[in-house]
Amino acid sequence: MKRTLGVCYYPEHWPEAQWAEDAQRMAELGLTWVRIGEFAWKRMEPREGEYDWGWLDRAIETLGAAGLKVVLGTPTATPPKWVCKKHPDMFAVDEQGHVRGYGSRRHYCFSHQGFLEECRGVVRAIAERYGRNPHVAAWQTDNEYGCHDTVISYSDAARDRFRGWLRGQFPGQGNDGDIDALNAAWGNVFWSMDYDDFDEIGLPNLTVTEPNPAHVHAFRRFASEEVVAFNRAQVEIIRAHSDAPIAHNYMGRVTEFDHFKVGDDLDIASWDSYPLGFLEDRVGADAADQRAYARQGDPDFQAFHHDLYRAVGKGRWWIMEQQPGPVNWAPYNPSPLPGMVRLWTWEAFAHGAEAVCYFRWRQAPFAQEQMHAGLLRPDSVAAEAFGEAAQVRDELADAPDVASAQAPVGIVFDYDADWAWSVQSHGAGLSYFGLVFDWYRACRKLGLSVDILPSSAREFSGYAAVIVPGMMHVPIDLKVALQASDTKSILGPRTAARDADFNIPTPLPPAWAGSDLVVSRVQSMRPDLPVPIEGGGHVHLYLEQVEGGGEVVLHTADAPVAVRLDAQTTYVAGWGDDEAHMRLIEAVAPDLATMHMPEGVRCRDTGTERFWFNYTDQPVQVEGHTLPAAGVLRLRL
Ligand code: GAL
């Protein structure tokens, strides 16, 4: 498959007389894809059941006539006022019980069945009209599920469906669930929380002190499945009318729903990459790194998501929105260092992206995103990113097709574990995403390409090492599969720390067949009290006390940090820093061909090329080449 470029475009924002020239310029820029429509519900269906397709017919025709392919979005992230008036209780409710109302976007509760019917209606109408349109070559469902904290809703609709979902989890006689089974599984004897009926169960907010973690975790699982069901409802309708592939555009570090499960219903995974916005907003970098990378973004955050979405899309993935200049939404919104838009684009291709689409074509002079750059300024003059996109277009001319190779290292990413950590973090700042991302960064600092693996993976052959940090519930068949493979695995901390119902299992974790190692005590620690590891590195934030096990691989002055469970498996009892993680990877899998990367430089191999990326603002030397600041080096393997 060829690597392609695209852009996000809002024909409804511009006079129709401008469309043909826009389309012409897009084609000249070498773009293949134009994503449209995802916020245009009011223009498509101004009043209930009254559709206005004329403008969209002409927009698609104009783009298609210029040789562009359309990605058509379903507009369900922006229900118009008439929908909201018809369903006054369709809004999500936050943890404090406040309604998250009309006036921006994503103002809906995934559980509201009346709203879901409205969505089915508009999606069916769009699919019927454009399902066979030759220019509509792909679809996008909704927009960024979960962005703006919109997965979890404490609405009445969510409560009622949660009760029904729980009945299904604890099946009993007839249609009713087995409430005693739920009480036993959750440990509701504690604090006299036993229920007599599923209809007594509320949502786990507005309690005096913390609610039962099993209750919260069940609610998080339910909330994720509501997103899966919402997406599936759209997919079923589109598929009935169109053979074009269907994507969703996920957002960076949104973990409140299981992207793998949504992805199972789709053909392509895509995500929206805003490296500078993320650095300020969600990477979790310290102040020094935020300064050093202010105009480049974190050197690993984009790559992590590229690898994640390659897995979610089972190999097929895109960037649906690529930051082109300053954005409007982070605490600080600097300009990218010259060259970074090109670097970000090539980095996505290096990780196997089929397409990179820039957000957006032209900066909007009105409404919420006035301060968000586009490829064009509001006056249609080319903005800085336009030239960098043109450079990529020229470079793509002699680039090979998309070719991904299996990486030497796999890291398991489990959404359920992310919810478990957030339900019961046991210490400020302890997050599953943060832990997995730390391991990912350590691999990359060793020059290793990484595959992210879903927790449903059971086949590990071909990997020199598989890392399963913090996966709080590990199903027995995953344990068996890890033990049966000849891949080295690194587990912990907290791996297998809970059973499926959020209880501490006995025998104590990690209950690894053939090993007597047990986690006998857990503690979280102040971030300013790291504990040195003998020989280099630290353990910080979290350290377990372990008993038993085999050879100690790393230890502090008085306690083990990493212990062998068997010949292939090592259990890590704490949260290490980069040096500790790097030492462990090299100790556990000495066959890996590691290279210690210069600061801010990263490397990635595809099946046919080796890429080097310089995230710093200074030139560096790699493999006999000078890589300028924000530089990309592409070598054929
Ligand atoms: C994304 C969103 C776009 C736009 C963009 C601005 O999260 O999908 O619609 O708002 O952010 O950076």
XYZ file of C-alpha atoms and ligand atoms in Angstrom:
649
model
C 0.000 0.000 0.000
C 1.252 3.483 -0.916
C 1.835 6.036 1.829
C -0.576 8.913 1.322
C -1.380 12.380 2.674
C -4.677 14.044 3.395
C -6.418 16.913 5.138
C -9.482 17.711 7.222
C -11.825 20.110 5.504
C -15.086 21.794 6.421
C -16.834 22.854 3.204
C -19.708 24.181 5.316
C -17.312 26.775 6.781
C -16.475 28.379 3.435
C -18.378 29.970 0.549
C -19.173 27.406 -2.093
C -17.387 29.540 -4.670
C -14.122 28.717 -2.891
C -14.426 24.922 -2.925
C -13.115 24.222 -6.417
C -9.972 26.265 -5.854
C -9.434 24.611 -2.479
C -9.784 21.184 -4.084
C -7.357 22.143 -6.827
C -4.752 23.303 -4.311
C -5.199 20.124 -2.255
C -4.565 18.034 -5.333
C -1.476 20.076 -6.184
C -0.199 19.502 -2.673
C -0.305 15.803 -3.454
C -3.112 15.044 -1.046
C -5.136 11.880 -1.552
C -7.712 12.139 1.259
C -10.119 14.809 2.426
C -12.073 14.119 5.601
C -15.336 16.028 5.791
C -18.701 16.091 7.467
C -18.015 15.001 11.035
C -19.549 18.045 12.710
C -22.192 18.989 10.131
C -25.358 17.336 11.507
C -27.296 20.613 11.571
C -26.435 21.297 7.935
C -27.316 17.749 6.922
C -30.548 17.510 8.906
C -31.620 21.043 9.837
C -34.882 19.791 11.344
C -35.969 16.326 12.323
C -36.309 14.126 9.252
C -35.704 17.066 6.881
C -32.447 16.489 5.054
C -30.441 18.954 3.000
C -27.969 17.023 0.876
C -27.474 19.554 -1.922
C -24.425 21.238 -0.450
C -22.810 17.932 0.563
C -23.491 16.374 -2.854
C -21.750 19.320 -4.474
C -18.864 19.360 -1.998
C -18.157 15.661 -2.549
C -18.487 16.089 -6.296
C -16.081 19.045 -6.288
C -13.477 17.185 -4.274
C -13.892 14.020 -6.313
C -13.604 15.937 -9.577
C -10.189 17.160 -8.423
C -9.098 13.545 -7.935
C -9.443 13.537 -4.157
C -10.931 10.726 -2.095
C -13.427 11.595 0.604
C -13.468 10.238 4.154
C -17.025 10.915 5.239
C -17.605 11.404 8.948
C -20.823 10.639 10.780
C -21.794 13.833 12.631
C -22.877 12.308 15.920
C -20.331 14.177 18.077
C -22.315 17.386 17.532
C -26.030 16.794 17.991
C -27.881 19.943 16.955
C -30.209 21.844 19.229
C -33.357 20.179 17.905
C -32.045 16.772 18.964
C -31.220 18.089 22.429
C -34.633 19.712 22.812
C -36.312 16.476 21.830
C -34.233 14.522 24.382
C -33.620 16.904 27.272
C -32.061 14.101 29.336
C -29.580 12.947 26.671
C -26.615 14.777 28.187
C -23.866 13.128 30.161
C -23.680 13.885 33.895
C -20.340 14.420 35.615
C -19.151 12.855 38.859
C -20.493 15.812 40.851
C -23.900 15.336 39.292
C -23.699 18.339 36.947
C -25.245 18.078 33.506
C -22.702 18.531 30.700
C -24.929 20.554 28.456
C -25.268 22.061 25.013
C -22.914 24.686 23.528
C -19.766 22.928 22.390
C -19.536 19.276 21.341
C -19.644 15.668 22.581
C -22.704 16.638 24.645
C -24.303 13.243 24.849
C -24.457 10.217 27.083
C -23.506 6.954 25.387
C -26.267 5.154 27.304
C -29.182 7.315 26.190
C -31.245 5.091 23.905
C -33.338 7.924 22.474
C -30.195 9.710 21.367
C -28.809 6.475 19.964
C -31.943 6.189 17.817
C -31.365 9.733 16.502
C -27.810 8.712 15.622
C -29.034 5.623 13.824
C -31.410 7.842 11.867
C -28.850 10.323 10.632
C -26.207 7.658 9.956
C -28.719 5.597 7.974
C -29.675 8.647 5.915
C -26.021 9.457 5.158
C -25.142 5.859 4.367
C -28.124 5.477 2.057
C -27.209 8.626 0.211
C -23.426 8.205 -0.049
C -22.774 4.507 0.515
C -22.212 3.902 -3.191
C -20.812 7.319 -4.050
C -17.594 6.642 -5.988
C -15.766 9.490 -4.247
C -16.553 8.308 -0.724
C -13.626 5.963 -0.187
C -13.675 5.667 3.621
C -15.817 6.477 6.641
C -15.164 7.864 10.088
C -17.598 7.147 12.925
C -18.311 10.076 15.254
C -15.220 12.024 16.396
C -12.759 11.143 19.138
C -14.842 9.003 21.470
C -13.924 9.952 24.986
C -12.276 13.301 24.237
C -13.196 15.977 26.808
C -13.775 13.212 29.416
C -16.973 12.011 27.827
C -17.018 8.253 28.337
C -18.159 8.127 31.946
C -21.590 9.503 32.625
C -23.534 9.379 35.888
C -26.884 9.848 34.194
C -30.122 8.011 34.930
C -29.802 6.328 31.530
C -26.355 5.021 32.475
C -27.592 3.843 35.879
C -30.508 1.911 34.403
C -28.391 0.231 31.769
C -25.650 -0.517 34.297
C -28.163 -2.466 36.372
C -29.161 -4.464 33.315
C -25.540 -5.069 32.438
C -24.812 -6.298 35.967
C -27.714 -8.738 35.750
C -25.981 -10.162 32.695
C -22.674 -10.385 34.546
C -24.248 -12.286 37.436
C -26.938 -14.349 35.729
C -29.595 -15.950 37.892
C -33.063 -17.411 37.434
C -35.056 -16.077 34.478
C -34.237 -12.495 33.561
C -33.118 -11.518 36.980
C -29.522 -11.708 38.042
C -28.133 -13.430 41.081
C -27.736 -10.613 43.581
C -26.084 -12.863 46.166
C -23.401 -13.723 43.638
C -22.754 -10.009 43.063
C -22.607 -9.350 46.804
C -20.119 -12.162 47.266
C -17.954 -11.166 44.299
C -17.756 -7.541 45.361
C -17.324 -8.251 49.065
C -20.419 -6.233 49.941
C -20.452 -7.653 53.461
C -17.886 -4.897 54.056
C -19.604 -1.778 55.513
C -23.034 -3.475 55.231
C -23.232 -2.847 51.506
C -25.147 -6.030 50.567
C -27.997 -5.442 48.105
C -31.301 -7.280 47.956
C -32.047 -6.383 44.348
C -30.154 -5.125 41.283
C -32.463 -2.102 41.197
C -30.941 -0.921 44.462
C -27.525 -0.502 42.852
C -26.597 3.082 42.130
C -23.674 4.627 40.319
C -20.433 4.969 42.282
C -20.428 8.765 42.600
C -21.521 11.181 45.326
C -20.628 8.739 48.104
C -19.339 10.029 51.445
C -15.952 8.395 51.117
C -14.584 6.015 48.518
C -17.035 3.559 46.983
C -16.250 -0.145 46.691
C -13.486 -0.496 44.050
C -15.196 -3.578 42.608
C -18.303 -1.450 42.020
C -16.291 1.322 40.379
C -14.314 -1.092 38.248
C -17.479 -2.838 37.074
C -18.915 0.564 36.159
C -15.778 1.383 34.166
C -16.077 -1.912 32.257
C -19.724 -1.169 31.579
C -18.931 2.366 30.372
C -16.382 1.008 27.913
C -18.885 -1.465 26.524
C -21.384 1.348 26.001
C -18.880 3.008 23.643
C -18.335 -0.264 21.797
C -22.100 -0.699 21.375
C -22.599 2.916 20.263
C -19.918 2.571 17.609
C -21.185 -0.825 16.486
C -24.663 0.582 15.892
C -23.188 3.009 13.344
C -20.914 0.436 11.750
C -23.769 -2.014 11.135
C -25.720 0.662 9.268
C -22.777 1.869 7.174
C -21.805 -1.688 6.209
C -25.311 -2.365 4.938
C -24.833 0.410 2.381
C -21.118 0.660 1.644
C -18.036 -1.464 1.060
C -15.632 1.359 1.903
C -13.448 0.846 4.991
C -14.590 2.347 8.280
C -12.296 4.113 10.749
C -12.613 5.999 13.992
C -10.222 8.770 15.033
C -9.029 8.005 18.565
C -7.414 10.687 20.720
C -4.043 10.491 22.480
C -4.078 9.130 26.014
C -7.794 8.572 26.128
C -8.027 5.252 27.946
C -11.581 5.200 29.315
C -12.789 2.683 26.755
C -11.188 -0.362 25.199
C -9.904 0.758 21.812
C -9.134 -2.818 20.816
C -12.797 -3.752 21.243
C -14.028 -0.744 19.253
C -11.326 -1.539 16.698
C -12.617 -5.096 16.285
C -15.665 -3.645 14.514
C -13.650 -1.320 12.253
C -11.287 -1.706 9.308
C -8.792 1.032 10.071
C -7.619 2.564 13.340
C -6.699 6.224 13.189
C -5.649 8.724 15.799
C -5.251 12.466 16.145
C -1.680 13.531 16.819
C -1.023 16.897 18.477
C 2.542 16.534 19.770
C 2.881 20.035 21.260
C -0.567 20.057 22.791
C 0.086 16.626 24.317
C 3.465 17.633 25.794
C 1.796 20.355 27.849
C -1.392 18.516 28.504
C -0.991 14.764 28.885
C 2.526 13.331 28.537
C 3.326 13.874 32.208
C 6.860 15.109 31.395
C 8.760 17.065 34.046
C 9.431 20.795 33.673
C 12.914 20.297 32.179
C 11.588 18.036 29.417
C 8.663 20.348 28.794
C 11.174 23.133 28.189
C 13.564 21.022 26.121
C 10.835 19.654 23.853
C 8.408 22.584 23.914
C 8.524 23.012 20.131
C 9.068 19.372 19.161
C 6.844 17.328 21.437
C 7.810 14.316 23.521
C 10.134 11.971 21.579
C 8.087 8.869 22.505
C 4.477 9.906 22.961
C 3.524 9.947 19.283
C 5.470 6.761 18.583
C 3.692 4.969 21.428
C 0.321 5.800 19.930
C 1.458 4.879 16.430
C 2.403 1.446 17.744
C -0.793 1.196 19.774
C -3.015 1.991 16.800
C -1.104 -0.301 14.495
C -2.226 -3.012 16.936
C -5.776 -1.667 17.303
C -6.125 -1.560 13.499
C -4.547 -5.032 13.122
C -1.939 -3.464 10.882
C -4.099 -0.824 9.161
C -3.811 2.587 10.716
C -3.738 6.308 9.860
C -3.180 9.691 11.386
C -6.566 11.319 10.855
C -5.500 14.687 12.302
C -1.906 15.884 12.374
C -0.982 19.106 14.183
C 0.206 21.636 11.574
C 1.190 24.603 13.771
C 0.139 26.098 17.108
C -3.084 24.622 18.504
C -5.617 26.412 20.672
C -6.271 24.068 23.592
C -3.145 23.348 25.641
C -1.874 25.497 28.548
C 0.806 26.897 26.181
C 0.608 26.685 22.404
C 3.981 27.311 20.767
C 4.909 27.033 17.101
C 6.566 23.791 16.070
C 10.280 24.015 15.383
C 10.750 24.324 11.610
C 10.906 20.789 10.249
C 8.760 19.165 12.930
C 5.595 18.852 10.839
C 7.654 16.926 8.307
C 9.288 14.876 11.066
C 5.941 13.979 12.671
C 4.622 12.928 9.252
C 7.582 10.696 8.479
C 7.564 9.263 11.967
C 3.983 8.076 11.425
C 4.986 6.470 8.131
C 7.959 4.841 9.830
C 5.557 3.189 12.251
C 3.416 1.871 9.417
C 0.780 4.569 8.822
C -1.001 4.298 5.489
C -2.081 7.941 5.538
C -1.330 11.154 7.411
C -4.046 13.824 7.247
C -3.397 17.344 8.497
C -5.874 19.170 10.681
C -7.036 21.433 9.134
C -6.987 22.861 5.607
C -7.623 26.493 6.498
C -7.555 28.226 9.882
C -11.083 29.236 10.902
C -11.621 32.960 11.517
C -14.647 32.250 13.729
C -15.719 30.238 16.775
C -13.762 28.050 19.185
C -10.684 27.205 17.130
C -9.688 30.625 15.790
C -6.254 30.207 17.357
C -5.625 26.841 15.716
C -3.306 26.870 12.709
C -4.121 25.136 9.438
C -2.191 24.452 6.264
C -3.558 27.795 5.085
C -4.023 31.022 6.998
C -7.563 32.430 7.207
C -6.690 34.587 4.170
C -5.826 31.429 2.184
C -2.103 32.189 2.055
C -0.016 29.073 2.693
C 0.983 28.750 6.353
C 4.316 27.244 7.435
C 3.116 23.637 7.440
C 2.049 23.832 3.810
C 5.677 23.864 2.687
C 6.596 20.966 4.936
C 3.696 18.920 3.611
C 4.867 19.728 0.072
C 8.321 18.499 0.999
C 6.878 15.196 2.229
C 4.885 14.922 -1.014
C 8.135 15.202 -2.989
C 9.950 12.764 -0.726
C 7.138 10.228 -0.981
C 7.700 10.017 -4.724
C 10.655 7.671 -4.258
C 9.570 6.089 -0.957
C 8.736 2.415 -0.723
C 5.266 1.211 0.195
C 4.076 0.725 3.755
C 6.017 -2.235 5.185
C 5.898 -3.231 8.793
C 8.108 -5.876 10.321
C 7.617 -7.600 13.648
C 9.505 -5.654 16.319
C 11.958 -7.416 18.641
C 9.986 -6.373 21.746
C 6.290 -6.549 22.550
C 4.586 -4.598 25.326
C 1.095 -5.620 26.402
C -1.369 -2.748 26.825
C -4.564 -3.602 28.682
C -7.338 -1.025 29.032
C -8.947 -2.987 31.849
C -5.714 -2.602 33.827
C -5.750 1.129 33.232
C -9.200 1.332 34.819
C -8.081 -0.862 37.708
C -5.107 1.393 38.440
C -7.266 4.491 38.364
C -9.897 2.895 40.590
C -7.313 1.952 43.200
C -4.075 3.808 42.495
C -2.793 3.573 46.091
C -0.652 6.670 45.555
C -0.846 10.073 43.865
C 0.354 9.960 40.286
C 0.353 6.179 39.948
C -1.115 5.440 36.555
C -1.009 2.337 34.427
C -0.581 4.347 31.250
C 2.363 6.117 32.895
C 3.996 2.831 33.867
C 3.594 1.239 30.430
C 4.808 4.424 28.773
C 7.912 4.409 30.984
C 8.728 0.876 29.813
C 8.104 1.911 26.226
C 10.482 4.853 26.554
C 13.186 2.609 28.040
C 12.935 0.310 25.008
C 13.193 3.248 22.670
C 16.178 4.694 24.494
C 17.804 1.347 23.729
C 17.036 1.851 20.036
C 14.442 -0.921 20.009
C 11.335 -0.910 17.841
C 8.284 -2.028 19.795
C 4.980 -3.710 19.015
C 2.133 -2.921 21.365
C 0.095 -6.070 21.955
C -3.497 -6.374 23.124
C -4.097 -8.316 26.314
C -5.926 -10.870 24.158
C -2.567 -11.827 22.551
C -1.644 -15.452 23.195
C 1.080 -15.904 20.566
C 4.482 -14.416 21.334
C 6.836 -16.203 18.989
C 9.328 -13.992 17.230
C 9.708 -11.584 20.152
C 12.957 -11.593 22.074
C 11.103 -10.068 25.010
C 7.519 -9.345 26.004
C 6.838 -6.853 28.790
C 3.601 -7.086 30.768
C 3.803 -4.351 33.390
C 0.976 -3.646 35.772
C -1.692 -5.834 34.180
C -3.706 -6.204 37.344
C -5.881 -9.076 36.238
C -4.111 -11.686 34.102
C -6.434 -14.427 32.819
C -5.027 -17.882 33.404
C -4.716 -18.641 29.687
C -2.456 -15.619 29.239
C -0.215 -16.872 32.045
C -0.121 -20.270 30.377
C 0.650 -18.757 26.962
C 3.505 -16.673 28.359
C 4.960 -19.695 30.114
C 4.571 -21.881 27.041
C 6.395 -19.473 24.702
C 10.159 -19.346 24.572
C 10.075 -15.530 24.687
C 11.544 -13.812 27.742
C 8.885 -12.023 29.700
C 9.047 -9.195 32.204
C 6.090 -8.894 34.581
C 5.181 -6.508 37.356
C 4.734 -4.494 39.389
C 1.107 -5.364 40.149
C 0.883 -7.906 37.339
C -1.790 -10.454 38.348
C -2.471 -8.540 41.570
C -6.276 -8.930 41.370
C -8.745 -11.596 40.319
C -11.484 -10.896 37.759
C -13.716 -9.408 40.488
C -11.096 -7.040 41.902
C -10.104 -9.124 44.916
C -6.602 -10.043 46.067
C -6.216 -13.692 45.066
C -4.869 -16.457 47.261
C -2.240 -17.869 46.752
C -0.889 -14.342 46.755
C 0.154 -12.646 43.486
C 1.626 -13.209 41.034
C 0.730 -16.944 41.530
C 3.120 -18.047 38.814
C 3.088 -21.813 38.217
C 6.313 -23.362 39.421
C 7.484 -20.310 41.391
C 7.048 -19.681 45.103
C 7.445 -15.907 44.761
C 4.699 -13.923 46.512
C 4.099 -10.210 46.834
C 3.816 -10.009 50.596
C 3.351 -6.254 51.038
C 2.772 -3.215 48.797
C 3.666 0.409 49.369
C 3.490 3.636 47.402
C 6.135 6.277 47.928
C 6.538 10.031 47.683
C 7.999 11.031 44.304
C 10.862 12.812 46.083
C 11.946 9.644 47.910
C 13.335 7.363 45.185
C 15.308 4.330 46.382
C 18.664 3.669 44.669
C 19.204 0.317 42.973
C 22.623 -1.260 43.416
C 24.630 -0.690 40.252
C 22.477 2.130 38.847
C 18.955 3.462 38.551
C 16.192 3.926 41.073
C 12.865 2.563 41.992
C 10.334 5.268 42.692
C 6.634 5.789 43.416
C 5.835 2.150 44.119
C 7.721 -0.814 45.587
C 6.456 -4.232 46.564
C 8.007 -6.508 49.153
C 8.464 -10.008 47.735
C 9.310 -13.342 49.287
C 10.657 -16.434 47.538
C 11.448 -16.699 43.862
C 14.730 -17.492 42.130
C 17.771 -15.419 41.202
C 17.618 -11.743 42.184
C 18.376 -9.658 39.065
C 18.237 -6.163 40.612
C 18.037 -5.068 44.223
C 18.207 -2.062 46.480
C 20.550 -2.044 49.494
C 18.101 -4.189 51.432
C 15.404 -5.611 49.138
C 14.972 -7.359 45.776
C 13.564 -5.301 42.888
C 13.591 -7.917 40.129
C 13.482 -11.658 40.704
C 13.379 -14.643 38.343
C 10.174 -16.662 38.402
C 11.562 -19.245 35.985
C 14.118 -19.448 33.198
C 12.134 -17.083 30.935
C 10.193 -14.908 33.319
C 11.298 -12.069 35.574
C 9.049 -10.309 38.076
C 9.745 -6.626 38.729
C 8.524 -5.565 42.148
C 8.704 -1.799 41.668
C 8.352 1.146 39.341
C 11.837 1.792 37.982
C 13.285 4.842 36.333
C 14.595 4.677 32.755
C 18.010 3.448 33.826
C 16.514 0.638 35.899
C 14.188 -0.421 33.096
C 16.993 -0.312 30.525
C 19.245 -2.419 32.744
C 16.486 -4.938 33.207
C 15.714 -5.264 29.515
C 19.372 -5.854 28.728
C 19.749 -8.322 31.618
C 16.636 -10.313 30.800
C 17.044 -10.442 27.010
C 20.794 -10.222 26.319
C 20.221 -11.281 22.698
C 18.514 -7.982 21.863
C 20.644 -5.730 19.641
C 20.412 -2.584 21.757
C 21.914 0.836 20.931
C 21.969 3.573 23.553
C 20.353 6.566 21.855
C 21.710 10.101 22.064
C 19.364 12.398 24.024
C 16.178 13.064 22.040
C 17.136 10.826 19.108
C 15.024 7.823 18.176
C 15.287 5.028 15.665
C 12.658 2.819 14.059
C 12.948 -0.065 11.611
C 10.286 -1.085 9.114
C 10.646 -4.124 6.891
C 12.573 -2.088 4.334
C 13.924 1.052 5.967
C 15.645 2.358 9.073
C 14.533 5.803 10.213
C 16.303 8.190 12.555
C 14.459 11.120 14.125
C 16.069 14.057 15.890
C 13.611 15.525 18.395
C 16.206 18.011 19.668
C 16.935 21.535 18.497
C 20.619 20.717 17.832
C 22.295 18.661 15.103
C 23.439 15.137 16.035
C 25.614 12.486 14.397
C 24.057 9.111 13.590
C 25.488 6.290 11.485
C 28.029 8.671 9.933
C 25.358 11.245 8.972
C 24.667 14.658 10.453
C 21.048 14.842 11.428
C 19.966 18.489 11.719
C 17.619 19.747 14.439
C 14.155 18.276 13.732
C 15.837 16.132 11.106
C 14.769 12.802 9.608
C 17.186 10.254 8.175
C 15.764 7.484 6.016
C 18.032 4.561 5.141
C 17.080 1.586 2.982
C 17.790 -1.650 4.792
C -9.184 17.367 17.833
C -10.564 17.339 17.220
C -10.704 18.338 16.106
C -10.144 19.669 16.535
C -8.719 19.499 16.966
C -8.040 20.770 17.381
O -9.194 16.822 19.116
O -10.883 16.065 16.708
O -12.057 18.477 15.762
O -10.916 20.180 17.574
O -8.689 18.623 18.063
O -6.713 20.531 17.753
